[in-house]
Coordinates of C-alpha atoms in Angstrom, one line a residue:
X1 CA 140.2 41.1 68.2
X2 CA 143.0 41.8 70.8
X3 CA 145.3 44.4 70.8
X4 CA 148.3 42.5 70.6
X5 CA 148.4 41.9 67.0
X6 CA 148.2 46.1 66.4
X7 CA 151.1 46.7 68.8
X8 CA 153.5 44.1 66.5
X9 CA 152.0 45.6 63.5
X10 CA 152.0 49.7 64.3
X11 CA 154.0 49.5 67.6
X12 CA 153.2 50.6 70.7
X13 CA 153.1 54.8 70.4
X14 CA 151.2 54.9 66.9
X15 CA 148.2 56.3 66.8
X16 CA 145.9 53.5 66.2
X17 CA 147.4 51.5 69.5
X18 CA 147.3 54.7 71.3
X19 CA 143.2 55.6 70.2
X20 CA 142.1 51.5 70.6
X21 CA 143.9 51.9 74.3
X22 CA 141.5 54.7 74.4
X23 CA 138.2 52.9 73.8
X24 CA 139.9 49.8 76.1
X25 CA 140.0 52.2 79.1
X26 CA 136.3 53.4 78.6
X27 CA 134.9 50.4 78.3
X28 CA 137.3 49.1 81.3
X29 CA 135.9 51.9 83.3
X30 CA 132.4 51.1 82.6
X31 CA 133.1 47.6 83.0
X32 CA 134.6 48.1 86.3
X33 CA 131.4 49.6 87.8
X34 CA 129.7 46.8 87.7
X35 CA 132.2 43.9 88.1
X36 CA 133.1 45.7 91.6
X37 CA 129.3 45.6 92.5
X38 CA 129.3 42.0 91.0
X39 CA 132.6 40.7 93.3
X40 CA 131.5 43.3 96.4
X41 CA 128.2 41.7 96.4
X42 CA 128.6 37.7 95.2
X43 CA 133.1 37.3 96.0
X44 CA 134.6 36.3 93.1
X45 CA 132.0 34.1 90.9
X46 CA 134.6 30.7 89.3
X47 CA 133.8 28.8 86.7
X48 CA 130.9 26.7 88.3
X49 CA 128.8 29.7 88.6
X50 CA 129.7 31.8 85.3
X51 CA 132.2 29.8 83.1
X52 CA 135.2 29.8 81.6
X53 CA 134.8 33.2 79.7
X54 CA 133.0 34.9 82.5
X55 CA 136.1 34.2 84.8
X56 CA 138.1 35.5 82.3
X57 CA 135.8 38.7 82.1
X58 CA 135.9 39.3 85.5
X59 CA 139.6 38.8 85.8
X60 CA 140.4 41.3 82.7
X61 CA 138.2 43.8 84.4
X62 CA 140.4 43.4 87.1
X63 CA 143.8 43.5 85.4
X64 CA 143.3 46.8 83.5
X65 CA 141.7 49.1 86.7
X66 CA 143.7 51.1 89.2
X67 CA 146.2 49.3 91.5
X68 CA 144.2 49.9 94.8
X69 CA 141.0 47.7 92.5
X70 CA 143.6 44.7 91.9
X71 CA 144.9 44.8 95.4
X72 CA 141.2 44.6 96.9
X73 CA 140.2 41.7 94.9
X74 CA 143.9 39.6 94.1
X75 CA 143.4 37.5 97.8
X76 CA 139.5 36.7 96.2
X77 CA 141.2 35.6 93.2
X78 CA 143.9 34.0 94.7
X79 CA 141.4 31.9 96.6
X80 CA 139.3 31.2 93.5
X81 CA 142.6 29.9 92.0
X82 CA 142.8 27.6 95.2
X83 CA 139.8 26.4 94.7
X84 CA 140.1 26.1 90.7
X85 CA 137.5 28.4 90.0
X86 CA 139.9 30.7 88.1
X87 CA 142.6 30.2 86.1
X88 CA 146.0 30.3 87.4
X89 CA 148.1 31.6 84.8
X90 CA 145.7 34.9 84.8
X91 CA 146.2 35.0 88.9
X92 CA 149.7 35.5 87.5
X93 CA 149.0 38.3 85.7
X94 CA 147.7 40.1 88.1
X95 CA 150.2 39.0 90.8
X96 CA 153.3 40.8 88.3
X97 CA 151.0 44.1 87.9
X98 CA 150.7 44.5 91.3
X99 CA 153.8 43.4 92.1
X100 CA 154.9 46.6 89.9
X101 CA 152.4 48.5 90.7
X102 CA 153.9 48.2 94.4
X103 CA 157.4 49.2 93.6
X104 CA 158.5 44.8 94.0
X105 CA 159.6 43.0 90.2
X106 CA 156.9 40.9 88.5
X107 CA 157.3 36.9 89.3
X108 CA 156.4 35.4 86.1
X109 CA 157.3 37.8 83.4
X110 CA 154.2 38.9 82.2
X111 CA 154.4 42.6 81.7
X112 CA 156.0 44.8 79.1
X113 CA 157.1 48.3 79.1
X114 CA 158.6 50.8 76.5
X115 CA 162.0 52.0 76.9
X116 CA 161.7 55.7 76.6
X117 CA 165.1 56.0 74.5
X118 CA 165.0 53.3 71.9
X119 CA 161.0 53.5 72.0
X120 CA 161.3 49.6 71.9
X121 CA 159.4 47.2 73.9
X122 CA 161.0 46.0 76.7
X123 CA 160.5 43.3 80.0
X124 CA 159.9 45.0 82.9
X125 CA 162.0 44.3 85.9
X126 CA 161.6 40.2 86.7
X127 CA 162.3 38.7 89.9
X128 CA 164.3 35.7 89.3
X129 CA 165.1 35.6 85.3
X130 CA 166.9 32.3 85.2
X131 CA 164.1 30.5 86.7
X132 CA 161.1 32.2 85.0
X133 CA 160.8 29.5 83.1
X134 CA 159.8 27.3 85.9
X135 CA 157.0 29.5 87.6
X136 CA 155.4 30.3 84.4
X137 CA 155.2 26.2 83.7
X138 CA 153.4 25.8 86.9
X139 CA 150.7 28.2 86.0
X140 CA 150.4 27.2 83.0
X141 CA 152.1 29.8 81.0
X142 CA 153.9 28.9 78.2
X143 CA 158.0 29.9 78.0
X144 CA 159.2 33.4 78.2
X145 CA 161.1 33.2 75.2
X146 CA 158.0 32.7 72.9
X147 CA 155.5 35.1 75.3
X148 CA 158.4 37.8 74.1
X149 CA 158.9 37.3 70.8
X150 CA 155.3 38.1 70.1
X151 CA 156.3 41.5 71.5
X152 CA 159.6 41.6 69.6
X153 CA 162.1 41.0 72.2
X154 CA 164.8 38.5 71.8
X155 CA 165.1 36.3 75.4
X156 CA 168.2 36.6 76.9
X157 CA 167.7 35.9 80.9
X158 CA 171.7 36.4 81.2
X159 CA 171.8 39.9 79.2
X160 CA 168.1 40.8 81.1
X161 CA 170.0 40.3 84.4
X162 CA 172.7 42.2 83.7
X163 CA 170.4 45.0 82.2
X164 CA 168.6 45.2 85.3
X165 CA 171.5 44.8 87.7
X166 CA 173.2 47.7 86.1
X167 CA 169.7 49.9 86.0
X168 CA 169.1 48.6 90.0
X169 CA 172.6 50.6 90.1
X170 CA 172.1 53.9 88.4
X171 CA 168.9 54.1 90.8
X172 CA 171.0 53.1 94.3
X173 CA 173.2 56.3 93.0

């Protein structure tokens, strides 16, 4: 079972989120050992060769190591995605971590933060936010709107941008 349903229930800093994020980073270290020897050796292995839930294993591995991991292997993904041998709504995934990871906003609104006052989940900073809508349809993401509520955040792309603007500002200072 996925973690998402404990975060709506307990919330993000409880204990039980916090120990079962825990056991997801061993077993995503251990896991990363051999996927890297896997894609190092092979290049990333689509749907042809492994499946559907093998591409979605290897990409999973991916998305939860280090940043320097996911920027080795997103332009083998990217090209298994151009080649349909992975899906593209997890290539965007990857693309927002990254893109975060790397100090740029995330493209398709995919990843979630905490803010550290209200200790309530929040979107983290989106490229874009009145046309998210329209990238995450051409990867085959569903709306933002619904991908938030599951999180408990109420889609507003007019309030997000003015949140952001006004946080973009108090940095600049």
């Amino acid at each position: 079972q996925g973690i998402l349903p404990l975060i709506q229930k307990e919330g993000m800093q409880s204990p039980a989120v916090q120990e079962k994020l825990k056991q997801m980073q061993y077993y995503d270290s251990v896991n990363l050992l051999k996927v890297e020897k896997i894609l190092d050796e092979y290049g990333w292995l689509g749907f042809d060769k492994i499946g559907n839930m093998g591409a979605i294993t290897l990409f999973l591995v991916i998305q939860h190591s280090p940043l320097k991991v996911q920027e080795k292997y997103l332009p083998m993904m990217r090209k298994a995605v151009k080649n349909k041998q992975a899906f593209a709504g997890n290539l965007a995934l990857l693309e927002d971590r990254v893109a975060l990871g790397e100090g740029r906003k995330q493209i398709y609104g995919s990843q979630i933060g905490t803010d550290t006052v209200t200790r309530k989940n929040i979107l983290l900073p989106l490229e874009d936010p009145e046309n998210v809508d329209k990238r995450r349809a051409a990867v085959g993401l569903g709306p933002i709107a619904d991908y938030l509520k599951g999180f408990g955040i109420e889609w507003d792309p007019k309030a997000f941008k003015k949140q952001q603007d006004e946080a973009e500002l108090k940095i600049r200072k």
